[in-house]
CSV table of C-alpha atoms in Angstrom, one decimal:
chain,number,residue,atom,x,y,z
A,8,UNK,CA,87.3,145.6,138.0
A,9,UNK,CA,84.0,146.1,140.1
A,10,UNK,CA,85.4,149.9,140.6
A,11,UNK,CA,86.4,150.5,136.9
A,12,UNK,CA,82.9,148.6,135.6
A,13,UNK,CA,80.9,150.4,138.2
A,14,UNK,CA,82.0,154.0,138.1
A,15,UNK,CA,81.8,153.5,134.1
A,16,UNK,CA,79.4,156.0,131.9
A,17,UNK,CA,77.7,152.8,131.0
A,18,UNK,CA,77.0,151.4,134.9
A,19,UNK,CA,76.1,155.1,135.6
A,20,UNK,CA,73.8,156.2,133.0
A,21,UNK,CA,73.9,154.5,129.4
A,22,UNK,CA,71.7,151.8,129.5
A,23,UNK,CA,69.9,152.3,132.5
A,24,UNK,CA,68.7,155.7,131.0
A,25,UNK,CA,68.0,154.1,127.9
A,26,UNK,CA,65.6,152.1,129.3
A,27,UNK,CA,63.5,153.9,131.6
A,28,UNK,CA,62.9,156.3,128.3
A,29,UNK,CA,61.3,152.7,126.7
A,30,UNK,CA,59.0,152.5,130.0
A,31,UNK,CA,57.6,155.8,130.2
A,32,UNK,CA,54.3,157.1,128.8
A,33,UNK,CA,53.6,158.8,125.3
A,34,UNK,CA,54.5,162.6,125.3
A,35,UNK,CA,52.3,165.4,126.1
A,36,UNK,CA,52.4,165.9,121.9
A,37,UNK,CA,50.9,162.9,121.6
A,38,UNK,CA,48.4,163.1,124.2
A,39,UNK,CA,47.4,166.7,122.9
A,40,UNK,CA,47.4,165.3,119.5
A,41,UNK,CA,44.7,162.8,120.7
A,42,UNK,CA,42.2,164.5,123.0
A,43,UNK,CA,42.1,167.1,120.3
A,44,UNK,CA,41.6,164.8,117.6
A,45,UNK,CA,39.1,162.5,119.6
A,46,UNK,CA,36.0,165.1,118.7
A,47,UNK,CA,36.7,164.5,115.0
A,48,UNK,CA,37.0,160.4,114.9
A,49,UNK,CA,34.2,160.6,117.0
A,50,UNK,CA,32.3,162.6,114.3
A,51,UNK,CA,33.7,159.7,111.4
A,52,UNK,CA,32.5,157.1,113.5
A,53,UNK,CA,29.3,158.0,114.0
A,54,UNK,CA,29.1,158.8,109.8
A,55,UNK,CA,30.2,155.6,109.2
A,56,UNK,CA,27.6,153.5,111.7
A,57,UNK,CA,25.2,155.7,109.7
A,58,UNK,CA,26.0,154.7,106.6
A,59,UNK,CA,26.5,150.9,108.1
A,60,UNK,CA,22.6,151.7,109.3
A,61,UNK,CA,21.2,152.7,105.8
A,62,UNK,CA,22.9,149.4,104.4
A,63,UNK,CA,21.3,147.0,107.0
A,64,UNK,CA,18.2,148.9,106.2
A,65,UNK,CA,18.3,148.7,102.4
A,66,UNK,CA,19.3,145.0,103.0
A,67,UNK,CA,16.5,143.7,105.0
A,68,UNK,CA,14.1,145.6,102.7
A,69,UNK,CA,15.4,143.7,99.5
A,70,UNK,CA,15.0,140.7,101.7
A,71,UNK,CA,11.4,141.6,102.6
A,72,UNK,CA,10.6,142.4,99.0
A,73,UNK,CA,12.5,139.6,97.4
A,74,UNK,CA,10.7,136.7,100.1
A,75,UNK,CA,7.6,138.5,99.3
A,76,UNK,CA,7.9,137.8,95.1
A,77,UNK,CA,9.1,134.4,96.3
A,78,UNK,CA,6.1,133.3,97.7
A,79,UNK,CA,4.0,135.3,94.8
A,80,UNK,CA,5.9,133.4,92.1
A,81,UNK,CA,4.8,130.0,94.3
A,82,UNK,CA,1.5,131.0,94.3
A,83,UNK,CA,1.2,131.6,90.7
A,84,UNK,CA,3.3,128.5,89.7
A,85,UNK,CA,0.6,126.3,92.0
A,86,UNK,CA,-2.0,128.4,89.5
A,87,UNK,CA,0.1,127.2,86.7
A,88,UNK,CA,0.0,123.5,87.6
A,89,UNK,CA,-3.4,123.9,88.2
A,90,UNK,CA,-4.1,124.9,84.9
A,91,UNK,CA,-2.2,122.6,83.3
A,92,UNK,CA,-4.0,119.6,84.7
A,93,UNK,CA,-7.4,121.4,83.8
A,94,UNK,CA,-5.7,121.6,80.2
A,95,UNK,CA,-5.3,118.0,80.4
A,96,UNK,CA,-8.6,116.7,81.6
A,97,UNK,CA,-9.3,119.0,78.2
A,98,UNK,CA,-7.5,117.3,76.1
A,99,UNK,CA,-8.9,114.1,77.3
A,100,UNK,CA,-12.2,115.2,76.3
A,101,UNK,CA,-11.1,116.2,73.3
A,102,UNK,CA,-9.3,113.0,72.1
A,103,UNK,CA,-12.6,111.4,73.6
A,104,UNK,CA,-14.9,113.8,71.5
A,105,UNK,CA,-12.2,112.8,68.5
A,106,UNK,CA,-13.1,109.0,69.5
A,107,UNK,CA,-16.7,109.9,69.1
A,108,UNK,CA,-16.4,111.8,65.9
A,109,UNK,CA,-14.8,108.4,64.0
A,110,UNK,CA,-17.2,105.9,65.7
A,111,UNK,CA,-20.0,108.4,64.2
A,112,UNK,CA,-18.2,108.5,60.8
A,113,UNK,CA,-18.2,104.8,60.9
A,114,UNK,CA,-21.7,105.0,61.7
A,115,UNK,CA,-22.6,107.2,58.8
A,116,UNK,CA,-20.8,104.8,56.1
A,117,UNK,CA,-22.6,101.7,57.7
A,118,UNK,CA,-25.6,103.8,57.1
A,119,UNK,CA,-26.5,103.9,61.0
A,120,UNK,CA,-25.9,107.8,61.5
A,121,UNK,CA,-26.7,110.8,59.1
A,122,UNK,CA,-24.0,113.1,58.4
A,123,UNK,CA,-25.4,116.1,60.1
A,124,UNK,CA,-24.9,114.6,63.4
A,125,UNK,CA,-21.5,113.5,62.6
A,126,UNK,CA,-20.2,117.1,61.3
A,127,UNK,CA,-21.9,118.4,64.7
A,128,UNK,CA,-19.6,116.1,66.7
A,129,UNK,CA,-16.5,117.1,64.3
A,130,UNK,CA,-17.6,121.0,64.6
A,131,UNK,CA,-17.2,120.6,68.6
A,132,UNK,CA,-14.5,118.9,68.9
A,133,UNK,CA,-12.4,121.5,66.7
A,134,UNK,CA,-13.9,124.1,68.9
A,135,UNK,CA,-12.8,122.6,72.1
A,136,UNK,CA,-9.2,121.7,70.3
A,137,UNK,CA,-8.6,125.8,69.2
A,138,UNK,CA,-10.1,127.0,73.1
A,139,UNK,CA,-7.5,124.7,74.6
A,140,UNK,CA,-4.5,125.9,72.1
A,141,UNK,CA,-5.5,129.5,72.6
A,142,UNK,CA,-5.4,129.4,76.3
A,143,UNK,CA,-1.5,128.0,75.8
A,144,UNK,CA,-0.7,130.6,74.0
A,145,UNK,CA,-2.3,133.2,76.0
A,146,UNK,CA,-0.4,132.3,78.8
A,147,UNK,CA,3.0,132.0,76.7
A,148,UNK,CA,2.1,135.4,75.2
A,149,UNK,CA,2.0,137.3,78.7
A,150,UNK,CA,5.3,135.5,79.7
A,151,UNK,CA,7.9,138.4,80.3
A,152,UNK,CA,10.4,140.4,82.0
A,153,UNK,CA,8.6,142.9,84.6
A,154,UNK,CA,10.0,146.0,86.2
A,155,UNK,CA,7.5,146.2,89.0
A,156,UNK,CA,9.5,144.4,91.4
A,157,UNK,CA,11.9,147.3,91.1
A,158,UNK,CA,9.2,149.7,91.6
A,159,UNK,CA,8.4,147.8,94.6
A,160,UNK,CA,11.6,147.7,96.0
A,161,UNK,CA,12.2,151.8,95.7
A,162,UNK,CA,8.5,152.6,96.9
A,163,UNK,CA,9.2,150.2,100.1
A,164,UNK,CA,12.7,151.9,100.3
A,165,UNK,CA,11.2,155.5,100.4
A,166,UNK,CA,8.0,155.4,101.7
A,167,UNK,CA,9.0,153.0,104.9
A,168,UNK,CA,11.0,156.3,106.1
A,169,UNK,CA,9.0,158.6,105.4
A,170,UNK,CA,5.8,157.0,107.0
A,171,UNK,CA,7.8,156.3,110.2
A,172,UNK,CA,9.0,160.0,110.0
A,173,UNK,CA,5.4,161.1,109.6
A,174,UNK,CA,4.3,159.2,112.6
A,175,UNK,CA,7.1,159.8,114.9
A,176,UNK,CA,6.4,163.6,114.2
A,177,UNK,CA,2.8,163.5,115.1
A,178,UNK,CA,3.4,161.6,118.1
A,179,UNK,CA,6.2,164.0,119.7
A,180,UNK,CA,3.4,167.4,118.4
A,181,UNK,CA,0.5,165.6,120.1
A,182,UNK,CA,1.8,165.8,123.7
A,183,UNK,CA,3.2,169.7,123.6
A,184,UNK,CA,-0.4,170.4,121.9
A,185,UNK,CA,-2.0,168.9,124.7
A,186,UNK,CA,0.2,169.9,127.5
A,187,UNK,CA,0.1,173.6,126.4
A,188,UNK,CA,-4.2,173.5,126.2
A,189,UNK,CA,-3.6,172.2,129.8
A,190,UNK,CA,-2.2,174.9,131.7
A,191,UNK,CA,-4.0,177.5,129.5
A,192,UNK,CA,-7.5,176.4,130.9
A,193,UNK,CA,-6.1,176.1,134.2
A,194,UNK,CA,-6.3,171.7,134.1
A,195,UNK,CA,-2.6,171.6,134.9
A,196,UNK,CA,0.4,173.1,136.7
A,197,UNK,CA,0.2,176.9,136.4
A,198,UNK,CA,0.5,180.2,138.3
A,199,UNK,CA,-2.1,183.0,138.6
A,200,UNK,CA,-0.9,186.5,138.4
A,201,UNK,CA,-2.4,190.0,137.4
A,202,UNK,CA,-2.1,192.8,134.8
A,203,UNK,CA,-0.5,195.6,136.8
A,204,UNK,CA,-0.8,197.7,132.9
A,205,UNK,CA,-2.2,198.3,129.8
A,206,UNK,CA,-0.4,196.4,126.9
A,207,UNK,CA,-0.9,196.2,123.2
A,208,UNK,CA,0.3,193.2,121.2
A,209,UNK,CA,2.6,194.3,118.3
A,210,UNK,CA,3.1,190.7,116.7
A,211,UNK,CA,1.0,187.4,116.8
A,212,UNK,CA,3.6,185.8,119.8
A,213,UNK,CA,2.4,188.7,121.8
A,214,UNK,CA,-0.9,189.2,123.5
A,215,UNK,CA,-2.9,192.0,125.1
A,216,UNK,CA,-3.8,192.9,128.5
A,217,UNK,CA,-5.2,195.3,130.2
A,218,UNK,CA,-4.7,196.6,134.0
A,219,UNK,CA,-6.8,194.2,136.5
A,220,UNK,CA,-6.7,191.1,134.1
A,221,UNK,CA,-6.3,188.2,135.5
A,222,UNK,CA,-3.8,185.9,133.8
A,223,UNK,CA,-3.2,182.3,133.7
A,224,UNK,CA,1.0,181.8,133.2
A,225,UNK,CA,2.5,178.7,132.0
A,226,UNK,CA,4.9,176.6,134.8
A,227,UNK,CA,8.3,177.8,135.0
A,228,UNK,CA,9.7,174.7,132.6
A,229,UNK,CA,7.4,175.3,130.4
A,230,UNK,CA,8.5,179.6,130.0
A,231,UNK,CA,10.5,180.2,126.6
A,232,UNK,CA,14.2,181.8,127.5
A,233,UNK,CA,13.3,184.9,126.3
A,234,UNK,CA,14.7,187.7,129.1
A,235,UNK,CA,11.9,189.9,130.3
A,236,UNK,CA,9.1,188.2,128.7
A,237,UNK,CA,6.4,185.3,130.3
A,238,UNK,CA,4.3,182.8,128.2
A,239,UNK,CA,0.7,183.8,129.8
A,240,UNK,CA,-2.7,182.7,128.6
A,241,UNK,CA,-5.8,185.6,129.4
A,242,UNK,CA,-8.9,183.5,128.0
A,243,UNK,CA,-7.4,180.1,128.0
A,244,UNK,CA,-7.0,179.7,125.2
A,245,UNK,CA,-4.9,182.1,123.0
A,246,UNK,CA,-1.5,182.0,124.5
A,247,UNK,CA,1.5,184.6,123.9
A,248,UNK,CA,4.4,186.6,125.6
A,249,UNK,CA,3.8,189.8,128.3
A,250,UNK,CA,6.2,191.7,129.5
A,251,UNK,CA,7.3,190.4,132.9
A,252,UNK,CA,7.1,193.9,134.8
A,253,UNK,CA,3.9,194.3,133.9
A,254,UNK,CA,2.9,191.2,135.6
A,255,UNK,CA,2.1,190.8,139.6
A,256,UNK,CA,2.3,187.2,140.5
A,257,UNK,CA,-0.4,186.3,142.8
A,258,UNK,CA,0.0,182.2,143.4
């Protein structure tokens, strides 16, 4: 039996074979399939943390915008209160002035008051009753929906961006501007060199020369990759291209 199970097709090769496929790595398809495929999902992935980015920022603004109403809408309902307590210290006086008005109108049947006096009172009280009622209804009057938190909420959305685009742009112009003045005047890192010939500017990232001028050229990482051509300066200021063989570098 150990001869006849050994020297078997399935001792020899069936399952054995069988499994070491199961072990082994993924095929060179698969593995082609991935590394040129990885470029692409890379590309996705970084669309959708963009997007993911935009969201986080158009959340934290509505945040910042809504808080902000918040603690506007607290503020005017303190004013609110307020008012409402100065509107009843009014209608104290009132119902006092009302008080007043009968006391006189007793007064004036007993005969102890004219009637003048009494229609004065009467007269004043009215007036402070309709001041009182108008200012409630003032203030009920201007009670509304209002689309300026919405207007809010845009401006903050656009204008955040494009603020912090406008800044981060001057900031990275600033430096070059100043770095490029630099060399031209001869402050920073530059190389001295001579017009060997005559040349004639033909557009405004060219400038002239002539044989024996001394120019002023700008450091080697600051040279454009344009073949043949050096960023030089003659005066200091102005700066544009010369041809490089007409140029002999003197330190």
């Amino acid at each position: 039996y150990g001869l006849g199970f050994g020297g078997s097709q399935y001792g020899g090769y069936g399952y054995s074979r069988f499994r070491e496929q199961n072990t082994s790595g993924p095929s060179r398809f698969v593995r082609t399939a991935e590394e040129s495929s990885r470029t692409a999902f890379q590309s996705v992935e970084s669309i959708v943390h963009a997007f993911s980015s935009v969201s986080m920022m158009l959340d934290a603004t509505f945040s910042a915008v809504y808080n902000s109403f918040r603690a506007v809408l607290d503020v005017t309902d303190h004013f609110s209160r307020l008012r409402m307590q100065f509107t009843n210290a009014l209608s104290a006086f009132a119902l006092v002035r009302t008080i007043r008005f009968l006391y006189g109108r007793l007064l004036a049947l007993l005969g102890l008051r004219s009637k003048s006096e009494v229609d004065a009172a009467w007269v004043e009280s009215c007036a402070a009753g309709a001041s009182i009622e108008g200012a409630s209804v003032s203030g009920a009057g201007r009670a509304g929906p209002k689309s300026w938190p919405i207007l809010l909420f845009f401006a903050v959305v656009l204008g955040g961006p494009y603020l912090i685009w406008k800044l981060l742009s001057a900031a990275a112009q600033e430096p070059e501007t100043v770095s490029g003045c630099e060399w031209a005047s001869g402050e920073d890192d530059h190389i001295v060199a001579r017009a060997g010939y005559d040349f004639t500017a033909t557009s405004d990232e060219e400038i002239s020369c002539h044989a024996g001028d001394v120019l002023i050229l700008a450091p080697k990482e600051q040279q454009p990759r344009v073949r043949g051509w050096l960023l030089a300066s003659r005066d200091g200021v102005a700066t544009g291209l010369v041809p490089a063989n007409y140029v002999q570098v003197l330190g």
